Structures are given as structure tokens and as C-alpha cells.
């Protein structure tokens, strides 16, 4: 089987035939596939070795799979079904070593390099935010890409406890390694007290556009996303959505929550405004199911992944 195979073989299970609570849990009830069979490889990275506060994001991919059984086929606003235009499949989890951070970074990069070689675009469920670094290493080998980044935190710090590889540093490392063009990076929803007044100096000095939550509230989603679209242009762009961009009253199951965040409605609207952008890949990170036994945070993550899938499909139409 290859990518010339009919889309009929890459459809979600019909909930009228197999109830949503039955069957094997896969992302959006899609079939298990290999990267060379699909246009979008939906994958998990069950790794939280980069967390600096509360752990548990290693369980994110499994619970997001469970909650994604509630994802339907057709987007209610656009009337668009990504499954009819795109071959999508659950391509499993990247291999990780819970006792060796650097070995995990290497194995994650290798996993995504194979997806990239197969010419599939990855849509990833994390895992903590450090996973974005090895993914970018795999996708940006030919040159730096742009980034639309939804988060409460800039993640451009230098180190914690002397360690330069953790979930607060991935985008600093990515800029230093030439994986991101900092002048085509926009970070939306940033908020919360910081440990030092210089915490944002690196990002600002590099030309990263930081939209703090106060500016977002004043300008609104449309104006902010119009700027984001203009900033990344028609060049290859990666999208990273940290679930803590959302207010913790909505998504409490995350390691470093910050009050005063974005609503799910605002987040959905903003992702939809990425329609037509050349998205080379996207991730949804920092869902920690043990911190939210209700499953609401994982459901928010699964729903945002469907929104991302729709705009990824649109960018390839």
C-alpha cells in the first residue's frame, strides 16, 4: 500500500457501526498506518523528561487518543472534512527512554526524520514542550522555518538547574541551531510572573514577536492572527500549541498552569485563521492526564489537534 491508495482506506471508524467507547483507541479513530501511506502522520511522543514542575505529560498521547474518539468527521464551521481530502493515520509513538533525556532527543529526531523522508507531515501529541526541538531538527534540515507558537511561556530561557535541554528552552536551542528564523516567530498568549527581568531578553534581541495576553485581550484574535500570517508569510511554518496557553479553569491538567489565559473558543478561532499557511508540521503539548482525571484537558487537546489537522489539510489542497 502507498499514498496512491484510496482515501476510503483511511477513514475514522463509523460511530454508527462501532460505538465511540469501543474498538482500539487511535487518534480520531483512524487506522494504524505507516508514514509512507499517509499525507498526515498523527503521532505521539510520550516523554516528559524535560519538565521542571509537575510531571505526567508522558501520559498525554494515550489519553488524547482516548478523548479523540469524540472528534467527528466534518468541521462545523467550514463544512470541510480533512479525511476526505487527506490520507491520515495513527502512526504510533516515537521511541523514548524515560531514564535518558539525550537518548530520547536522538530517538525522537530519528523517528520524525523517517516521517519527513516519507513526505508526510507530522501532527504530534506530546509530551512536554522539549519534544518540539527534535521534531524541528528533523523537519528543518534544509533551512530555518517560521513558528506560530501558542503558550503561556516563551520557552526561550537558557537553562534550569544547569541543564540546557528542558521544556523551558526548546525554542532558544532551535534558534541557536538555525532551525527557526526568529524574525518569523510569533508567540501568542504569553503571561505570568517571571523569575528575572531579563527572561525575555534573548527572544527580543533575536527579533521574536511576543504577544502578551494583555495585548491579545486588547487587540483580539483577528488582529493578532493577521499579524501572525503576515509575519510567517508563505514560507514553511511550524505550529506549536502548548495546552497551558488555555486558562487553567478550562485546561487544569498541565504542569505549569498560568491563570488569565486564552479560552478554547478564542484558540479555535485563531487556529482556523492559519488556513492557507504552509504548515510543515504541528504539535499539541503539555497535557498531563494525571492532573485532570475528568479528561477535559485531554479533550481540549484532541479538539485542538482536529483544528490543526483541518488547516494542515487546507494548506495542501
Tab-separated table of N, CA and C in Angstrom, residues 45 47-51 101-102 105 108 127-135 155 163-171 173 283 285-286:
chain	number	residue	atom	x	y	z
A	45	UNK	N	4.302	11.447	21.301
A	45	UNK	CA	5.642	11.405	21.897
A	45	UNK	C	5.444	11.374	23.410
A	47	UNK	N	6.751	11.564	26.354
A	47	UNK	CA	8.001	11.936	27.014
A	47	UNK	C	7.794	13.187	27.852
A	48	UNK	N	8.205	13.150	29.128
A	48	UNK	CA	8.164	14.365	29.944
A	48	UNK	C	9.442	14.517	30.760
A	49	UNK	N	10.546	14.044	30.185
A	49	UNK	CA	11.827	14.151	30.854
A	49	UNK	C	12.376	15.562	30.896
A	50	UNK	N	11.677	16.509	30.240
A	50	UNK	CA	12.128	17.892	30.256
A	50	UNK	C	11.324	18.783	31.174
A	51	UNK	N	10.406	18.219	31.945
A	51	UNK	CA	9.550	19.040	32.800
A	51	UNK	C	10.325	19.567	34.004
A	101	UNK	N	17.538	11.509	28.872
A	101	UNK	CA	16.983	12.621	28.111
A	101	UNK	C	17.637	12.751	26.743
A	102	UNK	N	18.954	12.734	26.676
A	102	UNK	CA	19.638	12.947	25.407
A	102	UNK	C	19.383	11.799	24.428
A	105	UNK	N	15.993	12.481	22.934
A	105	UNK	CA	16.029	13.509	21.890
A	105	UNK	C	16.511	12.919	20.568
A	108	UNK	N	13.731	10.515	19.130
A	108	UNK	CA	12.590	11.282	18.620
A	108	UNK	C	12.950	11.911	17.277
A	127	UNK	N	3.377	14.606	25.687
A	127	UNK	CA	4.728	15.016	25.805
A	127	UNK	C	4.873	16.482	26.235
A	128	UNK	N	6.053	16.733	26.852
A	128	UNK	CA	6.340	18.104	27.245
A	128	UNK	C	6.903	18.874	26.054
A	129	UNK	N	7.109	20.195	26.252
A	129	UNK	CA	7.421	21.052	25.106
A	129	UNK	C	8.828	20.862	24.572
A	130	UNK	N	9.688	20.174	25.291
A	130	UNK	CA	11.017	19.914	24.762
A	130	UNK	C	10.957	19.091	23.482
A	131	UNK	N	9.881	18.313	23.284
A	131	UNK	CA	9.800	17.459	22.091
A	131	UNK	C	9.800	18.274	20.808
A	132	UNK	N	9.438	19.551	20.868
A	132	UNK	CA	9.440	20.372	19.647
A	132	UNK	C	10.846	20.494	19.076
A	133	UNK	N	11.873	20.461	19.923
A	133	UNK	CA	13.245	20.621	19.442
A	133	UNK	C	13.673	19.480	18.521
A	134	UNK	N	13.576	18.209	18.931
A	134	UNK	CA	13.977	17.153	17.998
A	134	UNK	C	13.089	17.066	16.768
A	135	UNK	N	11.806	17.449	16.908
A	135	UNK	CA	10.947	17.466	15.725
A	135	UNK	C	11.453	18.500	14.724
A	155	UNK	N	9.453	29.916	26.460
A	155	UNK	CA	10.293	28.731	26.224
A	155	UNK	C	11.577	29.078	25.472
A	163	UNK	N	20.868	22.674	33.273
A	163	UNK	CA	20.529	21.824	32.126
A	163	UNK	C	19.932	22.685	31.019
A	164	UNK	N	20.515	22.635	29.837
A	164	UNK	CA	20.084	23.473	28.714
A	164	UNK	C	18.975	22.821	27.891
A	165	UNK	N	18.583	21.606	28.243
A	165	UNK	CA	17.551	20.900	27.479
A	165	UNK	C	16.394	20.544	28.410
A	166	UNK	N	15.356	21.371	28.374
A	166	UNK	CA	14.156	21.140	29.162
A	166	UNK	C	13.008	21.867	28.487
A	167	UNK	N	11.822	21.753	29.037
A	167	UNK	CA	10.662	22.301	28.331
A	167	UNK	C	10.568	23.820	28.378
A	168	UNK	N	11.505	24.474	29.055
A	168	UNK	CA	11.558	25.928	29.031
A	168	UNK	C	12.573	26.487	28.051
A	169	UNK	N	13.266	25.607	27.305
A	169	UNK	CA	14.366	26.057	26.443
A	169	UNK	C	14.292	25.650	24.978
A	170	UNK	N	13.269	24.929	24.509
A	170	UNK	CA	13.365	24.349	23.160
A	170	UNK	C	13.540	25.367	22.043
A	171	UNK	N	12.876	26.518	22.157
A	171	UNK	CA	12.933	27.457	21.037
A	171	UNK	C	14.194	28.313	21.060
A	173	UNK	N	17.112	26.881	21.904
A	173	UNK	CA	18.022	25.960	21.245
A	173	UNK	C	17.747	25.913	19.742
A	283	UNK	N	2.338	20.571	16.641
A	283	UNK	CA	2.256	19.742	17.840
A	283	UNK	C	1.318	20.361	18.860
A	285	UNK	N	1.090	20.044	23.011
A	285	UNK	CA	1.930	19.506	24.069
A	285	UNK	C	1.432	19.877	25.463
A	286	UNK	N	2.043	19.233	26.455
A	286	UNK	CA	1.900	19.535	27.885
A	286	UNK	C	0.555	19.135	28.502
